[in-house]
Amino acid sequence: MALGTSSKRYAKALVSHSIEEGNLDVMFDEINSLINILEESDDLKAFISNPTISRENKTKLLNELTGPSLPNISILLNLLSLNNRIDMLLDVCKVFVQQYNTYNDIVDVTVTTPVNISENLEKTIETYLSSIKAGKIKLTKKKDKDLIAGFTLDFDNTRLDASVKKRLEKMKKQLKTTN
């Protein structure tokens, strides 16, 4: 995921501030809640990125949405609003999660399969990843029926693709090249 330098700087500052305040885990939980709110609503994302809506109105709405349930988020909202960067909110939140994981030595891994995987297979994947990556493995499971069979593993800007879909695409490309 390519995220901008500004997003990284804001996220780094937020991580540092949260560590100083001793509420890094609380901030992490609130950031994840905010990510869920933002990703669930296309209308909200459109509202935030709309240049004709004032930053004050954007900040007001976001503060009302997060309100007392996410008290630490107001720090981030006010900082981004003050610097006219409220449209970067989702990116800053995603980078914050990445930096939190790095700080806590957590490897965020996504396994995508066409069907639900068993707990036994999940443990096998975690064991394999633990042998090649240092840190705690946080496994996220996704379903994608287009894979047909097999799986993909995504972690640390790396993709291991053992899907039938990928093999078929490779074969198709080879057939086109030979013709």
PDB file of C-alpha atoms in Angstrom:
ATOM      1  CA  MET A   1       0.000   0.000   0.000  1.00  0.00           C
ATOM      2  CA  ALA A   2       1.651   3.214  -1.119  1.00  0.00           C
ATOM      3  CA  LEU A   3       0.909   5.968   1.359  1.00  0.00           C
ATOM      4  CA  GLY A   4       2.351   9.459   1.246  1.00  0.00           C
ATOM      5  CA  THR A   5       5.173  10.949   3.238  1.00  0.00           C
ATOM      6  CA  SER A   6       2.837  13.398   4.969  1.00  0.00           C
ATOM      7  CA  SER A   7       0.607  10.563   6.169  1.00  0.00           C
ATOM      8  CA  LYS A   8       3.654   8.795   7.558  1.00  0.00           C
ATOM      9  CA  ARG A   9       4.801  11.901   9.413  1.00  0.00           C
ATOM     10  CA  TYR A  10       1.401  12.503  11.016  1.00  0.00           C
ATOM     11  CA  ALA A  11       1.124   8.835  11.981  1.00  0.00           C
ATOM     12  CA  LYS A  12       4.632   8.823  13.444  1.00  0.00           C
ATOM     13  CA  ALA A  13       3.836  11.921  15.490  1.00  0.00           C
ATOM     14  CA  LEU A  14       0.614  10.321  16.715  1.00  0.00           C
ATOM     15  CA  VAL A  15       2.444   7.119  17.705  1.00  0.00           C
ATOM     16  CA  SER A  16       5.097   9.159  19.559  1.00  0.00           C
ATOM     17  CA  HIS A  17       2.441  11.246  21.327  1.00  0.00           C
ATOM     18  CA  SER A  18       0.500   8.120  22.293  1.00  0.00           C
ATOM     19  CA  ILE A  19       3.627   6.467  23.696  1.00  0.00           C
ATOM     20  CA  GLU A  20       4.439   9.597  25.725  1.00  0.00           C
ATOM     21  CA  GLU A  21       0.877   9.712  27.066  1.00  0.00           C
ATOM     22  CA  GLY A  22       0.927   5.985  27.813  1.00  0.00           C
ATOM     23  CA  ASN A  23      -2.182   5.289  25.754  1.00  0.00           C
ATOM     24  CA  LEU A  24      -0.801   3.664  22.606  1.00  0.00           C
ATOM     25  CA  ASP A  25      -3.072   0.616  22.872  1.00  0.00           C
ATOM     26  CA  VAL A  26      -6.136   2.773  23.516  1.00  0.00           C
ATOM     27  CA  MET A  27      -5.261   4.960  20.531  1.00  0.00           C
ATOM     28  CA  PHE A  28      -4.769   1.833  18.406  1.00  0.00           C
ATOM     29  CA  ASP A  29      -8.261   0.615  19.307  1.00  0.00           C
ATOM     30  CA  GLU A  30      -9.763   4.027  18.547  1.00  0.00           C
ATOM     31  CA  ILE A  31      -7.903   4.299  15.236  1.00  0.00           C
ATOM     32  CA  ASN A  32      -9.213   0.874  14.206  1.00  0.00           C
ATOM     33  CA  SER A  33     -12.753   1.955  15.101  1.00  0.00           C
ATOM     34  CA  LEU A  34     -12.294   5.085  13.009  1.00  0.00           C
ATOM     35  CA  ILE A  35     -10.943   3.064  10.073  1.00  0.00           C
ATOM     36  CA  ASN A  36     -14.054   0.876  10.244  1.00  0.00           C
ATOM     37  CA  ILE A  37     -16.315   3.947  10.265  1.00  0.00           C
ATOM     38  CA  LEU A  38     -14.501   5.487   7.299  1.00  0.00           C
ATOM     39  CA  GLU A  39     -14.307   2.313   5.228  1.00  0.00           C
ATOM     40  CA  GLU A  40     -17.966   1.418   5.744  1.00  0.00           C
ATOM     41  CA  SER A  41     -19.270   4.677   4.308  1.00  0.00           C
ATOM     42  CA  ASP A  42     -18.524   5.767   0.760  1.00  0.00           C
ATOM     43  CA  ASP A  43     -20.606   8.886   1.422  1.00  0.00           C
ATOM     44  CA  LEU A  44     -18.397   9.844   4.350  1.00  0.00           C
ATOM     45  CA  LYS A  45     -15.235   9.339   2.284  1.00  0.00           C
ATOM     46  CA  ALA A  46     -16.725  11.478  -0.489  1.00  0.00           C
ATOM     47  CA  PHE A  47     -17.680  14.152   2.060  1.00  0.00           C
ATOM     48  CA  ILE A  48     -14.158  14.262   3.497  1.00  0.00           C
ATOM     49  CA  SER A  49     -12.495  14.481   0.092  1.00  0.00           C
ATOM     50  CA  ASN A  50     -14.938  17.084  -1.290  1.00  0.00           C
ATOM     51  CA  PRO A  51     -12.954  20.330  -1.743  1.00  0.00           C
ATOM     52  CA  THR A  52     -16.095  22.504  -1.686  1.00  0.00           C
ATOM     53  CA  ILE A  53     -16.890  21.568   1.917  1.00  0.00           C
ATOM     54  CA  SER A  54     -14.994  23.610   4.483  1.00  0.00           C
ATOM     55  CA  ARG A  55     -12.485  21.909   6.743  1.00  0.00           C
ATOM     56  CA  GLU A  56     -14.449  23.222   9.725  1.00  0.00           C
ATOM     57  CA  ASN A  57     -17.589  21.396   8.576  1.00  0.00           C
ATOM     58  CA  LYS A  58     -15.612  18.223   7.913  1.00  0.00           C
ATOM     59  CA  THR A  59     -13.989  18.351  11.340  1.00  0.00           C
ATOM     60  CA  LYS A  60     -17.306  19.135  13.039  1.00  0.00           C
ATOM     61  CA  LEU A  61     -18.997  16.131  11.427  1.00  0.00           C
ATOM     62  CA  LEU A  62     -16.100  13.805  12.228  1.00  0.00           C
ATOM     63  CA  ASN A  63     -16.010  14.995  15.847  1.00  0.00           C
ATOM     64  CA  GLU A  64     -19.769  14.377  16.096  1.00  0.00           C
ATOM     65  CA  LEU A  65     -19.363  10.889  14.626  1.00  0.00           C
ATOM     66  CA  THR A  66     -16.525   9.912  16.926  1.00  0.00           C
ATOM     67  CA  GLY A  67     -17.684  11.964  19.911  1.00  0.00           C
ATOM     68  CA  PRO A  68     -17.186  10.626  23.411  1.00  0.00           C
ATOM     69  CA  SER A  69     -16.761   7.038  22.214  1.00  0.00           C
ATOM     70  CA  LEU A  70     -13.353   7.880  20.668  1.00  0.00           C
ATOM     71  CA  PRO A  71     -11.991  10.740  22.814  1.00  0.00           C
ATOM     72  CA  ASN A  72      -8.361  10.502  21.656  1.00  0.00           C
ATOM     73  CA  ILE A  73      -9.296  10.810  17.985  1.00  0.00           C
ATOM     74  CA  SER A  74     -10.150  14.487  18.432  1.00  0.00           C
ATOM     75  CA  ILE A  75      -6.407  15.224  18.774  1.00  0.00           C
ATOM     76  CA  LEU A  76      -5.794  13.798  15.317  1.00  0.00           C
ATOM     77  CA  LEU A  77      -8.867  15.430  13.788  1.00  0.00           C
ATOM     78  CA  ASN A  78      -7.961  18.856  15.130  1.00  0.00           C
ATOM     79  CA  LEU A  79      -4.336  18.565  14.001  1.00  0.00           C
ATOM     80  CA  LEU A  80      -5.284  17.494  10.473  1.00  0.00           C
ATOM     81  CA  SER A  81      -7.960  20.175  10.279  1.00  0.00           C
ATOM     82  CA  LEU A  82      -5.594  22.877  11.489  1.00  0.00           C
ATOM     83  CA  ASN A  83      -3.161  21.966   8.705  1.00  0.00           C
ATOM     84  CA  ASN A  84      -5.919  21.546   6.112  1.00  0.00           C
ATOM     85  CA  ARG A  85      -5.099  17.831   5.746  1.00  0.00           C
ATOM     86  CA  ILE A  86      -8.362  16.251   6.905  1.00  0.00           C
ATOM     87  CA  ASP A  87      -8.635  14.475   3.543  1.00  0.00           C
ATOM     88  CA  MET A  88      -5.598  12.393   4.598  1.00  0.00           C
ATOM     89  CA  LEU A  89      -7.397  10.974   7.637  1.00  0.00           C
ATOM     90  CA  LEU A  90      -7.838   7.403   6.401  1.00  0.00           C
ATOM     91  CA  ASP A  91      -4.252   7.205   5.111  1.00  0.00           C
ATOM     92  CA  VAL A  92      -2.883   8.519   8.413  1.00  0.00           C
ATOM     93  CA  CYS A  93      -4.950   5.941  10.292  1.00  0.00           C
ATOM     94  CA  LYS A  94      -3.689   3.091   8.114  1.00  0.00           C
ATOM     95  CA  VAL A  95      -0.072   4.184   8.528  1.00  0.00           C
ATOM     96  CA  PHE A  96      -0.632   4.480  12.285  1.00  0.00           C
ATOM     97  CA  VAL A  97      -1.702   0.812  12.340  1.00  0.00           C
ATOM     98  CA  GLN A  98       1.409  -0.168  10.353  1.00  0.00           C
ATOM     99  CA  GLN A  99       3.662   1.758  12.728  1.00  0.00           C
ATOM    100  CA  TYR A 100       1.873   0.351  15.780  1.00  0.00           C
ATOM    101  CA  ASN A 101       2.481  -3.153  14.424  1.00  0.00           C
ATOM    102  CA  THR A 102       6.152  -2.376  13.797  1.00  0.00           C
ATOM    103  CA  TYR A 103       6.553  -0.895  17.290  1.00  0.00           C
ATOM    104  CA  ASN A 104       4.947  -3.978  18.854  1.00  0.00           C
ATOM    105  CA  ASP A 105       6.771  -6.445  16.570  1.00  0.00           C
ATOM    106  CA  ILE A 106       3.539  -7.639  14.941  1.00  0.00           C
ATOM    107  CA  VAL A 107       3.558  -9.040  11.405  1.00  0.00           C
ATOM    108  CA  ASP A 108       0.230  -8.329   9.721  1.00  0.00           C
ATOM    109  CA  VAL A 109      -0.548 -11.189   7.323  1.00  0.00           C
ATOM    110  CA  THR A 110      -3.559 -11.596   5.061  1.00  0.00           C
ATOM    111  CA  VAL A 111      -4.400 -15.030   3.714  1.00  0.00           C
ATOM    112  CA  THR A 112      -6.906 -15.081   0.869  1.00  0.00           C
ATOM    113  CA  THR A 113      -8.610 -18.323  -0.119  1.00  0.00           C
ATOM    114  CA  PRO A 114     -11.666 -19.266  -2.183  1.00  0.00           C
ATOM    115  CA  VAL A 115     -13.226 -21.052   0.830  1.00  0.00           C
ATOM    116  CA  ASN A 116     -13.016 -20.784   4.614  1.00  0.00           C
ATOM    117  CA  ILE A 117      -9.842 -22.336   5.999  1.00  0.00           C
ATOM    118  CA  SER A 118      -9.720 -24.767   8.902  1.00  0.00           C
ATOM    119  CA  GLU A 119      -8.120 -23.925  12.231  1.00  0.00           C
ATOM    120  CA  ASN A 120      -5.512 -26.606  11.528  1.00  0.00           C
ATOM    121  CA  LEU A 121      -4.500 -24.933   8.254  1.00  0.00           C
ATOM    122  CA  GLU A 122      -4.522 -21.537   9.968  1.00  0.00           C
ATOM    123  CA  LYS A 123      -2.077 -22.843  12.596  1.00  0.00           C
ATOM    124  CA  THR A 124       0.109 -24.369   9.857  1.00  0.00           C
ATOM    125  CA  ILE A 125       0.276 -21.003   8.077  1.00  0.00           C
ATOM    126  CA  GLU A 126       1.137 -19.215  11.331  1.00  0.00           C
ATOM    127  CA  THR A 127       3.855 -21.792  12.105  1.00  0.00           C
ATOM    128  CA  TYR A 128       5.360 -21.411   8.629  1.00  0.00           C
ATOM    129  CA  LEU A 129       5.333 -17.614   8.853  1.00  0.00           C
ATOM    130  CA  SER A 130       6.856 -17.716  12.345  1.00  0.00           C
ATOM    131  CA  SER A 131       9.756 -19.692  10.896  1.00  0.00           C
ATOM    132  CA  ILE A 132      10.530 -17.016   8.281  1.00  0.00           C
ATOM    133  CA  LYS A 133       9.443 -13.841  10.123  1.00  0.00           C
ATOM    134  CA  ALA A 134      10.336 -12.627  13.591  1.00  0.00           C
ATOM    135  CA  GLY A 135       7.492 -11.262  15.668  1.00  0.00           C
ATOM    136  CA  LYS A 136       3.901 -12.053  16.490  1.00  0.00           C
ATOM    137  CA  ILE A 137       1.804 -13.123  13.504  1.00  0.00           C
ATOM    138  CA  LYS A 138      -1.579 -11.407  13.153  1.00  0.00           C
ATOM    139  CA  LEU A 139      -3.506 -13.409  10.572  1.00  0.00           C
ATOM    140  CA  THR A 140      -6.434 -11.885   8.692  1.00  0.00           C
ATOM    141  CA  LYS A 141      -8.537 -14.204   6.564  1.00  0.00           C
ATOM    142  CA  LYS A 142     -10.322 -13.172   3.369  1.00  0.00           C
ATOM    143  CA  LYS A 143     -12.410 -15.084   0.873  1.00  0.00           C
ATOM    144  CA  ASP A 144     -12.121 -14.596  -2.885  1.00  0.00           C
ATOM    145  CA  LYS A 145     -13.942 -17.172  -5.001  1.00  0.00           C
ATOM    146  CA  ASP A 146     -12.103 -15.902  -8.095  1.00  0.00           C
ATOM    147  CA  LEU A 147      -8.944 -17.659  -6.868  1.00  0.00           C
ATOM    148  CA  ILE A 148     -10.644 -20.973  -7.801  1.00  0.00           C
ATOM    149  CA  ALA A 149      -8.286 -22.947  -5.515  1.00  0.00           C
ATOM    150  CA  GLY A 150      -5.082 -22.335  -3.596  1.00  0.00           C
ATOM    151  CA  PHE A 151      -4.286 -19.189  -1.631  1.00  0.00           C
ATOM    152  CA  THR A 152      -2.375 -15.923  -1.477  1.00  0.00           C
ATOM    153  CA  LEU A 153      -0.374 -14.648   1.494  1.00  0.00           C
ATOM    154  CA  ASP A 154       0.312 -10.922   1.805  1.00  0.00           C
ATOM    155  CA  PHE A 155       2.779  -9.513   4.354  1.00  0.00           C
ATOM    156  CA  ASP A 156       5.522  -6.865   4.473  1.00  0.00           C
ATOM    157  CA  ASN A 157       4.943  -5.772   0.862  1.00  0.00           C
ATOM    158  CA  THR A 158       5.361  -9.407  -0.198  1.00  0.00           C
ATOM    159  CA  ARG A 159       2.826 -11.635  -1.909  1.00  0.00           C
ATOM    160  CA  LEU A 160       3.092 -15.403  -2.066  1.00  0.00           C
ATOM    161  CA  ASP A 161       0.582 -16.456  -4.713  1.00  0.00           C
ATOM    162  CA  ALA A 162      -0.215 -20.159  -4.880  1.00  0.00           C
ATOM    163  CA  SER A 163      -3.630 -19.756  -6.469  1.00  0.00           C
ATOM    164  CA  VAL A 164      -5.036 -21.573  -9.471  1.00  0.00           C
ATOM    165  CA  LYS A 165      -6.158 -18.200 -10.824  1.00  0.00           C
ATOM    166  CA  LYS A 166      -2.533 -17.029 -10.989  1.00  0.00           C
ATOM    167  CA  ARG A 167      -1.423 -20.247 -12.675  1.00  0.00           C
ATOM    168  CA  LEU A 168      -4.190 -19.946 -15.270  1.00  0.00           C
ATOM    169  CA  GLU A 169      -3.225 -16.321 -15.955  1.00  0.00           C
ATOM    170  CA  LYS A 170       0.393 -17.416 -16.432  1.00  0.00           C
ATOM    171  CA  MET A 171      -0.636 -20.173 -18.840  1.00  0.00           C
ATOM    172  CA  LYS A 172      -2.857 -17.768 -20.774  1.00  0.00           C
ATOM    173  CA  LYS A 173       0.018 -15.296 -21.062  1.00  0.00           C
ATOM    174  CA  GLN A 174       2.372 -18.032 -22.268  1.00  0.00           C
ATOM    175  CA  LEU A 175      -0.150 -19.196 -24.855  1.00  0.00           C
ATOM    176  CA  LYS A 176      -0.574 -15.647 -26.157  1.00  0.00           C
ATOM    177  CA  THR A 177       3.202 -15.239 -26.359  1.00  0.00           C
ATOM    178  CA  THR A 178       3.704 -18.451 -28.332  1.00  0.00           C
ATOM    179  CA  ASN A 179       0.971 -17.634 -30.852  1.00  0.00           C
TER     180      ASN A 179
END
